[in-house]
Coordinates of C-alpha atoms (C1' of nucleotides) in Angstrom, one line a residue:
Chain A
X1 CA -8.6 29.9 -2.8
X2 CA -7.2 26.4 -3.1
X3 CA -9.3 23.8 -4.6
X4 CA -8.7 20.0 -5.1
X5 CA -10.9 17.6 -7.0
X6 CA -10.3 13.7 -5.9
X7 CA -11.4 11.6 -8.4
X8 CA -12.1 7.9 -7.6
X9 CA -13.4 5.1 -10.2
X10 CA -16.4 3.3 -9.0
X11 CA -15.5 0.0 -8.6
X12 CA -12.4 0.2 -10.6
X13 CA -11.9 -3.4 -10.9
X14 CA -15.2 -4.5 -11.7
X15 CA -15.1 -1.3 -14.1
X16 CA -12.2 -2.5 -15.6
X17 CA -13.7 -6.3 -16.1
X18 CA -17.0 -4.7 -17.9
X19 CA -15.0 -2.2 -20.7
X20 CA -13.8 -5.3 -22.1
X21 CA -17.2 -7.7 -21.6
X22 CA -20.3 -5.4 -21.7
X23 CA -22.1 -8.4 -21.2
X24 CA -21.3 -7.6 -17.5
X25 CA -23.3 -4.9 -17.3
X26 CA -25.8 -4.5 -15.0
X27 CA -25.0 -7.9 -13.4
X28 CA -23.3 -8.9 -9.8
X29 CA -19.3 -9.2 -10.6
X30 CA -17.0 -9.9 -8.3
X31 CA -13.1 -9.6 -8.2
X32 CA -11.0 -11.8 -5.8
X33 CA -8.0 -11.0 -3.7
X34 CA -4.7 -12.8 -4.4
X35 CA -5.3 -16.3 -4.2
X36 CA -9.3 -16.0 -4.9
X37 CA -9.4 -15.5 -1.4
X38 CA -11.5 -12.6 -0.4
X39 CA -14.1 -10.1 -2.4
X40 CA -12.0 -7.3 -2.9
X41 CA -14.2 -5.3 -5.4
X42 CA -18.0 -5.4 -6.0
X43 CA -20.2 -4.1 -8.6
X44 CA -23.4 -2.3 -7.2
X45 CA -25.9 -5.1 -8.0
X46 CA -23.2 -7.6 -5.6
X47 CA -22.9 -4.8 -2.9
X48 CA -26.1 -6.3 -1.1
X49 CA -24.8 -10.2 -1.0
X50 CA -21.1 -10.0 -0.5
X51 CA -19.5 -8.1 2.2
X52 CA -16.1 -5.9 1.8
X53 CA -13.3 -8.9 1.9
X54 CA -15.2 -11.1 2.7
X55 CA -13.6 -14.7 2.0
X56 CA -15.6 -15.7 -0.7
X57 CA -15.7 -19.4 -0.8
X58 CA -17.9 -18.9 2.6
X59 CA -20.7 -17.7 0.4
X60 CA -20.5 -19.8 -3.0
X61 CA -23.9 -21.1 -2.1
X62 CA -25.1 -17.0 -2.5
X63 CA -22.4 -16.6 -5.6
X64 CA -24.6 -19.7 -7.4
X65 CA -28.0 -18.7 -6.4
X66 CA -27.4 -14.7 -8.0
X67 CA -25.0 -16.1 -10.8
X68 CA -22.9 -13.3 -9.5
X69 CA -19.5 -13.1 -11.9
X70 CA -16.3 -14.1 -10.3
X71 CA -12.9 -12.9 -11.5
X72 CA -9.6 -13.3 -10.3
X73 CA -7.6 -9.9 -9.9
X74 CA -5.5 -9.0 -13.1
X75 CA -2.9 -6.2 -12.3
X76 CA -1.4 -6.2 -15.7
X77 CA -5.1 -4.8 -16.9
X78 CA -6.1 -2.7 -14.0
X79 CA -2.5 -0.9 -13.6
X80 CA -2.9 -0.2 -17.6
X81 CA -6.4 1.3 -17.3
X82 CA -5.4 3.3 -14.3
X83 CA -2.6 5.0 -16.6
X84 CA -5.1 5.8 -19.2
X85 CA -7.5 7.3 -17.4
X86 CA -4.2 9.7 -15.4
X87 CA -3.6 10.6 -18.7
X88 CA -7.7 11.7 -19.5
X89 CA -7.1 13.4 -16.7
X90 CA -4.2 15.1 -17.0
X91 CA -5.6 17.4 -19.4
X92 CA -8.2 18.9 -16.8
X93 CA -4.8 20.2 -15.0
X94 CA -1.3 20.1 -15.1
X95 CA -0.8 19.6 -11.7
X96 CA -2.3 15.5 -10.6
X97 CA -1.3 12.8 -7.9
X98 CA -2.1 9.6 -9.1
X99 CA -2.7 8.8 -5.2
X100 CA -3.7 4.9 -5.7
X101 CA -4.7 2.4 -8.1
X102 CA -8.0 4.3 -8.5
X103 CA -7.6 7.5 -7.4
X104 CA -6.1 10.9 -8.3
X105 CA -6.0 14.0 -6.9
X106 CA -6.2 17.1 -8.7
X107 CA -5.2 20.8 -8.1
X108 CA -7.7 23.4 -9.9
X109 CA -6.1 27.0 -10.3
X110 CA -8.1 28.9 -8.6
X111 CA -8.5 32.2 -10.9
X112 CA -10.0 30.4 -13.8
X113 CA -13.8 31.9 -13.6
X114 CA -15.5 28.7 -14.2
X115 CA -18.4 26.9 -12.8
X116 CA -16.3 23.7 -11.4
X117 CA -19.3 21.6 -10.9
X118 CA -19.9 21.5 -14.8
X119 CA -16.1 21.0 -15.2
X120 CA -15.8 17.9 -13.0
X121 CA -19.2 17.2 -15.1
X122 CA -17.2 17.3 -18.6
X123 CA -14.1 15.5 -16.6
X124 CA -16.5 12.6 -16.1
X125 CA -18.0 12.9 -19.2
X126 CA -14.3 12.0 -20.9
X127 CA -13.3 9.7 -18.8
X128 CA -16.3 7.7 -19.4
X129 CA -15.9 7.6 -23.3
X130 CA -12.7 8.0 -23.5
X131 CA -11.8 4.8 -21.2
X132 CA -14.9 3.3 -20.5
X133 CA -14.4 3.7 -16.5
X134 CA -17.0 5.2 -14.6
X135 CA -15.9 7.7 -12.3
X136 CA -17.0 10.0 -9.2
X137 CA -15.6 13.8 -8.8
X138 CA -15.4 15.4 -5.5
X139 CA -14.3 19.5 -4.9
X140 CA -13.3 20.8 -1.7
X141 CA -10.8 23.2 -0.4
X142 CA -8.3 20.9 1.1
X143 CA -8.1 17.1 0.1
X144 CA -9.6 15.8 3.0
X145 CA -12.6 18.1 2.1
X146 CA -12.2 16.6 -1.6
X147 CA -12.2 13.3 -0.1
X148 CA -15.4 14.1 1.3
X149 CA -17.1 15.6 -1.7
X150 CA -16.5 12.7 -3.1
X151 CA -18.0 10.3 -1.0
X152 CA -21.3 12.6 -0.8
X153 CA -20.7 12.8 -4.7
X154 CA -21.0 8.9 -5.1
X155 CA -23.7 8.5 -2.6
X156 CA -26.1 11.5 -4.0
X157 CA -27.7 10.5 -7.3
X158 CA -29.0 13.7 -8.0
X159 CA -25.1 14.8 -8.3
X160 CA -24.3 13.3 -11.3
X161 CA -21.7 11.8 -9.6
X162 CA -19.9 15.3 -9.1
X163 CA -19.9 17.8 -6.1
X164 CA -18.3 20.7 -5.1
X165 CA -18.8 21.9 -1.7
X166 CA -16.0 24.5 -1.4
X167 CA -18.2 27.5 0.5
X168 CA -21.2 25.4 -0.1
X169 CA -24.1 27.2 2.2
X170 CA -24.9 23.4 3.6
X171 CA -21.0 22.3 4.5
X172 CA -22.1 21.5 7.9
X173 CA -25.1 19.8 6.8
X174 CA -22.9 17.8 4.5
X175 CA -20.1 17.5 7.3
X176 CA -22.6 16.6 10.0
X177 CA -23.9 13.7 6.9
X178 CA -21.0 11.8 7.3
X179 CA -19.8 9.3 10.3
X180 CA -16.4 9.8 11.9
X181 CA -15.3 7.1 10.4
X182 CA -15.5 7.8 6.5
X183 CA -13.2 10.9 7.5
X184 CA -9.6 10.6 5.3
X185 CA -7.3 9.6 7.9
X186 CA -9.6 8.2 10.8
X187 CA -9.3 4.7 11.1
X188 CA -11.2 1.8 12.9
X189 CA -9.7 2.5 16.7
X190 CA -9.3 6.1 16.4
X191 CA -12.9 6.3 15.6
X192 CA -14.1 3.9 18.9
X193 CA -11.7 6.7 20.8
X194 CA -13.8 9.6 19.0
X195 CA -17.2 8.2 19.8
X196 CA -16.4 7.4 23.0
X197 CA -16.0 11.2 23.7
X198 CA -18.8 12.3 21.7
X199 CA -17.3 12.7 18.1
X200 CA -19.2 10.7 15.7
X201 CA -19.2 13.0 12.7
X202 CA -17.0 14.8 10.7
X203 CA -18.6 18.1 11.9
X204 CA -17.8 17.3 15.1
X205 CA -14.6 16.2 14.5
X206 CA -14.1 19.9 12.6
X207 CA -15.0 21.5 15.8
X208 CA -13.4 19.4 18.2
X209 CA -10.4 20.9 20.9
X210 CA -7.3 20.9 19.0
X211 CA -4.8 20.5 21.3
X212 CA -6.7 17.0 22.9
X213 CA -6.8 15.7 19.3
X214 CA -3.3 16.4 19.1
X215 CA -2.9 15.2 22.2
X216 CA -4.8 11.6 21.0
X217 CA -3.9 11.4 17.9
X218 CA -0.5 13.0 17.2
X219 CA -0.5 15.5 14.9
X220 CA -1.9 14.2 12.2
X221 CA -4.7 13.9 13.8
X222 CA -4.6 17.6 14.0
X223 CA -3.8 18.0 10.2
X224 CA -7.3 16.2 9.8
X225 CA -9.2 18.5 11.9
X226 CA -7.5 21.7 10.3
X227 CA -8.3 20.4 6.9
X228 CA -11.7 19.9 7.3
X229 CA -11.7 23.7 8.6
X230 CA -10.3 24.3 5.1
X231 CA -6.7 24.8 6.1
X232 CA -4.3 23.1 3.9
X233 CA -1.9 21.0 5.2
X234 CA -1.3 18.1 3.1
X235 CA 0.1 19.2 -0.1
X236 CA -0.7 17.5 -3.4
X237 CA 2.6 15.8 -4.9
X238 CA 2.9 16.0 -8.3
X239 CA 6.4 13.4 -8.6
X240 CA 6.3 10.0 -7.6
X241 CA 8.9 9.8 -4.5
X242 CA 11.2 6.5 -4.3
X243 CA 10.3 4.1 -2.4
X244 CA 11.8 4.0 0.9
X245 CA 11.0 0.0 1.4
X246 CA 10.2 -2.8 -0.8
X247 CA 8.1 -5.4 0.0
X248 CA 7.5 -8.9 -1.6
X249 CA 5.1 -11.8 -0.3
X250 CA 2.2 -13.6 -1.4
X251 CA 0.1 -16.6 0.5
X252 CA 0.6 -19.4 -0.8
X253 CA -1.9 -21.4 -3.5
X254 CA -1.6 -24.6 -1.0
X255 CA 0.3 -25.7 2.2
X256 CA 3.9 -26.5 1.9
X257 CA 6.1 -27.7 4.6
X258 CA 9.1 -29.0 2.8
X259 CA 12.1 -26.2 2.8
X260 CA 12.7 -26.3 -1.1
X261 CA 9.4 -25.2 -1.4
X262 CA 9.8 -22.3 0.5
X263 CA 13.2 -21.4 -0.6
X264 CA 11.7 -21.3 -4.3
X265 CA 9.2 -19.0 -3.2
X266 CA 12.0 -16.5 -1.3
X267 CA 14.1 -16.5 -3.7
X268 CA 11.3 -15.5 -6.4
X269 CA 9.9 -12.9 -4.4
X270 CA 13.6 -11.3 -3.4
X271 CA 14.4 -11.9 -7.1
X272 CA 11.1 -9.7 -7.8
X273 CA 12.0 -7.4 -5.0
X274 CA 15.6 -6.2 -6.5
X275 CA 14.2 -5.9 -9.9
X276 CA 11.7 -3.3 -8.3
X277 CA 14.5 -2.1 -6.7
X278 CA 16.7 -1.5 -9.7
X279 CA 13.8 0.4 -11.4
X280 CA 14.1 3.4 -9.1
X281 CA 18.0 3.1 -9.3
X282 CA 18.2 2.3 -5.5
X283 CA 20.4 0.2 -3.8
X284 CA 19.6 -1.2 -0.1
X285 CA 21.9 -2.1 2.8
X286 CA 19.0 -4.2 4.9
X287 CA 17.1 -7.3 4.0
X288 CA 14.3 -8.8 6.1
X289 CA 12.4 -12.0 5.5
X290 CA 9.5 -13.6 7.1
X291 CA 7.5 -16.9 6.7
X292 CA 4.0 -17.7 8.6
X293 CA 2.1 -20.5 8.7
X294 CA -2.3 -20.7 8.2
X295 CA -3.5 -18.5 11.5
X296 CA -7.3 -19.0 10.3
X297 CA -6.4 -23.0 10.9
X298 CA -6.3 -24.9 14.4
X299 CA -2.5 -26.7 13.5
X300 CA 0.4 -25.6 15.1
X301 CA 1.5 -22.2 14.6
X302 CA 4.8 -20.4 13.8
X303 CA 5.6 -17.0 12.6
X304 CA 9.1 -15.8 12.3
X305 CA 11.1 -13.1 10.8
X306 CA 14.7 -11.8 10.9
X307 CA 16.7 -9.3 9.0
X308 CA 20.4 -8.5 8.4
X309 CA 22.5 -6.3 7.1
X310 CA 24.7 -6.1 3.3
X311 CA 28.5 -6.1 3.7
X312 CA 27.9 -2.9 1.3
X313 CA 24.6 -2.0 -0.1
X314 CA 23.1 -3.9 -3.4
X315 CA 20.9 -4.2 -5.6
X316 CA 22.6 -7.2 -7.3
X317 CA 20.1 -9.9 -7.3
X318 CA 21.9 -13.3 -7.4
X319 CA 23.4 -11.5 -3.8
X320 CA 20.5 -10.7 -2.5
X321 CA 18.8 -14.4 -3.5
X322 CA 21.5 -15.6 -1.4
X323 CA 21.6 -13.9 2.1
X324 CA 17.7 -14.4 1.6
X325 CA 18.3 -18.1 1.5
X326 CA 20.7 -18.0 4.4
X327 CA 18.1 -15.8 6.5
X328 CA 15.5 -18.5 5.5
X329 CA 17.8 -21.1 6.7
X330 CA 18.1 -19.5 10.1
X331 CA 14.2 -19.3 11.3
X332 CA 13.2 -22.7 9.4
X333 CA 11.3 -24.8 11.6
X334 CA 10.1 -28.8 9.6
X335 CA 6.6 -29.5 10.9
X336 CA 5.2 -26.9 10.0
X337 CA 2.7 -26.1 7.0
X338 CA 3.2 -22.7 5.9
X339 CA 1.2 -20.4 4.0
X340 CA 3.0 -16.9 3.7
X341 CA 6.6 -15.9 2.9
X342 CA 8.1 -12.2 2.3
X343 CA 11.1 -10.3 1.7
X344 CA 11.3 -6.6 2.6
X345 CA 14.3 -4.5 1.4
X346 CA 15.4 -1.6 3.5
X347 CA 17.7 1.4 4.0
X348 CA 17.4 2.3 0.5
X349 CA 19.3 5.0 -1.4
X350 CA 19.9 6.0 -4.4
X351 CA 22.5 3.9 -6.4
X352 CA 24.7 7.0 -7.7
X353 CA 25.7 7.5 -3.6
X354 CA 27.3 4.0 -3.1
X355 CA 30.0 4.0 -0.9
X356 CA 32.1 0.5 -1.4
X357 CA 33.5 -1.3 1.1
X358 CA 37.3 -0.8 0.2
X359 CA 37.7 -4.4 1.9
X360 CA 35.5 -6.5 -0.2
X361 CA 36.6 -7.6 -3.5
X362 CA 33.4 -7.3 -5.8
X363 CA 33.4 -6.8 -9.4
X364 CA 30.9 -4.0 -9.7
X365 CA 30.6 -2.9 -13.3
X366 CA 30.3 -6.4 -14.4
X367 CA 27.6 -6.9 -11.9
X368 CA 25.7 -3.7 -12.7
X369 CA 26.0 -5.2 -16.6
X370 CA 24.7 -8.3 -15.8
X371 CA 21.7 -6.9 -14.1
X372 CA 21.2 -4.1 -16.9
X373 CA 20.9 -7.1 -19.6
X374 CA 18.6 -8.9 -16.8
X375 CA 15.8 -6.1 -16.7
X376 CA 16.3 -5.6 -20.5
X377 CA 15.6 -9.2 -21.4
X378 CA 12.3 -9.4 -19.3
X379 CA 11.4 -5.6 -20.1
X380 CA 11.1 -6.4 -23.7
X381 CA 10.3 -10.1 -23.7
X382 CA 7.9 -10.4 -20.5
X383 CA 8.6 -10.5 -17.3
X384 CA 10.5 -13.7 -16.2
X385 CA 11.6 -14.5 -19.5
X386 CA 14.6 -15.3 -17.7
X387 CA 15.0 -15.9 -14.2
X388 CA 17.0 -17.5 -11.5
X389 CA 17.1 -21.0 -11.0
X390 CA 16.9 -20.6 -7.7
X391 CA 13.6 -19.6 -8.1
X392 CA 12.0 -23.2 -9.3
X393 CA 10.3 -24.6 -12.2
X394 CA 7.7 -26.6 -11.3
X395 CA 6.7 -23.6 -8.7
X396 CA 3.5 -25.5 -6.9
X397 CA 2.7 -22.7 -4.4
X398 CA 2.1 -20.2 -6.9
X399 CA -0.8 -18.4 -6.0
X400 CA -4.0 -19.5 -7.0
X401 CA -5.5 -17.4 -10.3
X402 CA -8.6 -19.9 -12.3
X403 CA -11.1 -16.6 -13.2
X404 CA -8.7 -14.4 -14.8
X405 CA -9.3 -12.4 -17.5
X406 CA -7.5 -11.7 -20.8
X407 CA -4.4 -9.2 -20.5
X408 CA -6.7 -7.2 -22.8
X409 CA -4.6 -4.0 -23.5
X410 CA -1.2 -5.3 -22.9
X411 CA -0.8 -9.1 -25.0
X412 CA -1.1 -9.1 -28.4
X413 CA -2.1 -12.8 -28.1
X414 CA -5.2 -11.5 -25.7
X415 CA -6.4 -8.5 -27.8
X416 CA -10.3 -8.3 -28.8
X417 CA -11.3 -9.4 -32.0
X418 CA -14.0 -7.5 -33.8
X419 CA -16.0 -9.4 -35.9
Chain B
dT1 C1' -9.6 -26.9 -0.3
dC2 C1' -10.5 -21.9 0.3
dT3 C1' -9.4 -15.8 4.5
dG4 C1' -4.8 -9.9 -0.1
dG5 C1' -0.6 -7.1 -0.7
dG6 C1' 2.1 -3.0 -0.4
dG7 C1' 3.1 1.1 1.6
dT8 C1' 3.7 5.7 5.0
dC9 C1' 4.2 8.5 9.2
dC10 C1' 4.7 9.3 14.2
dT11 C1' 6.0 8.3 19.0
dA12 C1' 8.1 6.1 22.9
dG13 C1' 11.9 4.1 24.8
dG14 C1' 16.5 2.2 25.0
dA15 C1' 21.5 2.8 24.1
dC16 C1' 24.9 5.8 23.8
dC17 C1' 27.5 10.3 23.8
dC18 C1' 29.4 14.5 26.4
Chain C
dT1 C1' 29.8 3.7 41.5
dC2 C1' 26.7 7.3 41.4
dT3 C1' 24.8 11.8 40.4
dG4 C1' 22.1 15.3 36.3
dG5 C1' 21.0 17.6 32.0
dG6 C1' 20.9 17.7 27.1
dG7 C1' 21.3 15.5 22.9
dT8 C1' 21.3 11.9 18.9
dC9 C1' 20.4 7.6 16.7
dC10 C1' 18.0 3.4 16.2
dT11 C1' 14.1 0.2 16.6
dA12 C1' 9.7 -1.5 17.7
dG13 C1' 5.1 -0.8 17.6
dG14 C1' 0.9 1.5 16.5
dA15 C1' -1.8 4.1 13.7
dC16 C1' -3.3 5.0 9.0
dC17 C1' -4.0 4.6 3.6
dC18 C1' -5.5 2.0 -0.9

DNA sequence: TCTGGGGTCCTAGGACCC
DNA sequence: TCTGGGGTCCTAGGACCC
């Protein structure tokens, strides 16, 4: 018998704010989107005031009135808690999918003669001391069933925050618990399509006709439905595939119209883009940029993106600044205020498979050099402590960030003092 | 003043080939 | 110029995830 435990921190940002300031415990915190634009994470006590995403600066007069804690995202400290608790983890099994930010999924070998409940009970148990991040352990046959555990997990209190429902005697009352729309892999429209025909839980969705889901909603739709019958069909997958497209972008922290402006913020985010490129030794033959202007606001519109192809593929980054620059160039309208730029990089493959173009007359190894002594600069030193020119100084349309935390775990200059 | 960012998979349809 | 079957490749768009 197969069996998967998805672990998921409870409120991992807000978890990771309160290891480092106990004094948020047990009040409403908040942490912001990109921008301090929208609530992106909520401790319980905040659940009840702020909605998921909502844009927070329509409810500051609620924020005041239940001194609820505000906090701008900090990557660098989330991404380093999420590694420690993998590597709690990864001495409950050998075999772990970090699968987001927050989550990982585990495989348990099946012939070890244990009670699993206790186990995801000690799991917990270490996480929680050994990282300070609360967590919540589900056990199911397949992930989606996992997933599900989970969820019940969380919402139960008499759990413990741990549940295994692999040949539980009440899986269809705990299926039948749980709306159609909280299944792993059912989103918003294919839900209203369920409903409509009388699915609304995941019991029914278990027992629905399998060849009209398919039919619906192609055949993952079908994997879903197997899985929650306890059939395995998506695998767990234990190395961390290379990206097959890299995207860049970021709103804005304010308006800008002039084309400068915007060019400083393309060239920083394709600058950005190659160096994540270069990390999975991948080179790309496709580059596609876009800029948008403030859809939530009644000025004029434009949106506009176009994409070209490399002469031979790169990951050289003062080459891909440039046909970024001469993309931007090309769907540049003045007038306009705009808010949002990207850069997407496509086609990718890995670097050992180049294939020149015999015709062009690039000198590679002194490139590749170049870029080597790039990455090892800002590895060691901090990210952009060099950087392309191109990319500005002054920046003013860098993103927004005034209730940011300490890099706790990764400055030395921001490290806790015990006194 | 203020509304996130970064991904994947699948299908349909068009262009092209013999 | 049109007829038909069978196939591949590419792109756009729609769905999903966190």
């Amino acid at each position: 018998m197969n069996k998967f435990a998805l672990v998921d921190c409870n409120n991992f940002y807000v978890s990771c704010e309160r290891a480092f300031n106990p004094s948020l415990n047990d009040k409403p915190v908040i942490v912001l989107s990109n921008n301090d634009g929208c609530a992106i994470a909520r401790s319980e006590e905040a659940k009840r005031y702020i909605g998921m995403g909502a844009p927070i600066f329509k409810h500051m007069d609620i924020v005041k009135e239940q001194n609820i804690h505000l906090f701008s995202s900090n990557y660098t400290l989330y991404a380093d808690m999420s590694h420690r608790v993998n590597e709690v983890l990864s001495q409950f099994s050998p075999n772990i999918e970090p699968y987001s930010i927050d989550e990982s999924f585990l495989y348990l070998s099946s012939n070890r003669n244990i009670d699993l409940n206790q186990y995801g009970i000690e799991m917990r148990n270490k996480v929680l001391k050994w990282t300070g991040i609360p967590t919540s352990v589900g056990i199911g046959p397949t992930k989606t069933l996992a997933k599900i555990a989970n969820k019940l997990a969380k919402k139960n209190k008499m759990c413990q925050g741990v549940l295994d429902i692999t040949n539980h005697a009440r899986m269809n009352d705990f299926l039948a618990s749980v709306e159609v729309d909280d299944v792993w892999g059912v989103g918003w429209k294919y839900a209203k399509l369920l409903k409509r025909n009388g699915i609304n839980t995941a019991l029914d969705l278990r027992d629905a006709n399998e060849s009209w889901i398919k039919k619906k909603m192609t055949v993952q739709g079908l994997r879903t439905v197997l899985e929650l019958k306890g059939t395995p069909c998506i695998e767990l997958e234990e190395t961390v595939q290379d990206k097959k497209q890299i995207v860049n972008s970021r709103s804005f922290g304010m308006d800008i119209d002039k084309y400068e402006d915007l060019s400083e913020a393309i060239a920083s985010y394709a600058c950005r883009a190659a160096e994540k490129l270069r990390e999975q030794d991948s080179i790309c033959s496709h580059i596609s940029v876009w800029i948008k202007t403030n859809g939530f606001k009644d000025d004029p519109q434009y949106s506009k993106s176009i994409s070209c192809r490399f002469p031979e593929p790169t990951s050289y980054t003062p080459l891909i600044i440039k046909y970024s620059l001469h993309l931007l160039k090309k769907i540049y309208k003045s007038g306009y205020k705009y808010k949002k730029a990207g850069v997407m990089l496509m086609d990718l493959v890995p670097a050992e498979n180049t294939q020149f173009n015999l015709f062009i007359k690039i000198n590679h190894s002194r490139n590749k050099k170049l870029m080597e002594a790039f990455d090892k600069i800002n590895n060691s030193w901090g990210s952009q402590t060099i950087r392309c020119a191109a990319s500005g100084f002054a920046r003013p349309w860098t993103m927004k960030r005034n209730r940011i935390s300490p890099m706790y775990t990764t400055d030395w200059n921001d490290i806790i003092r015990v006194n």
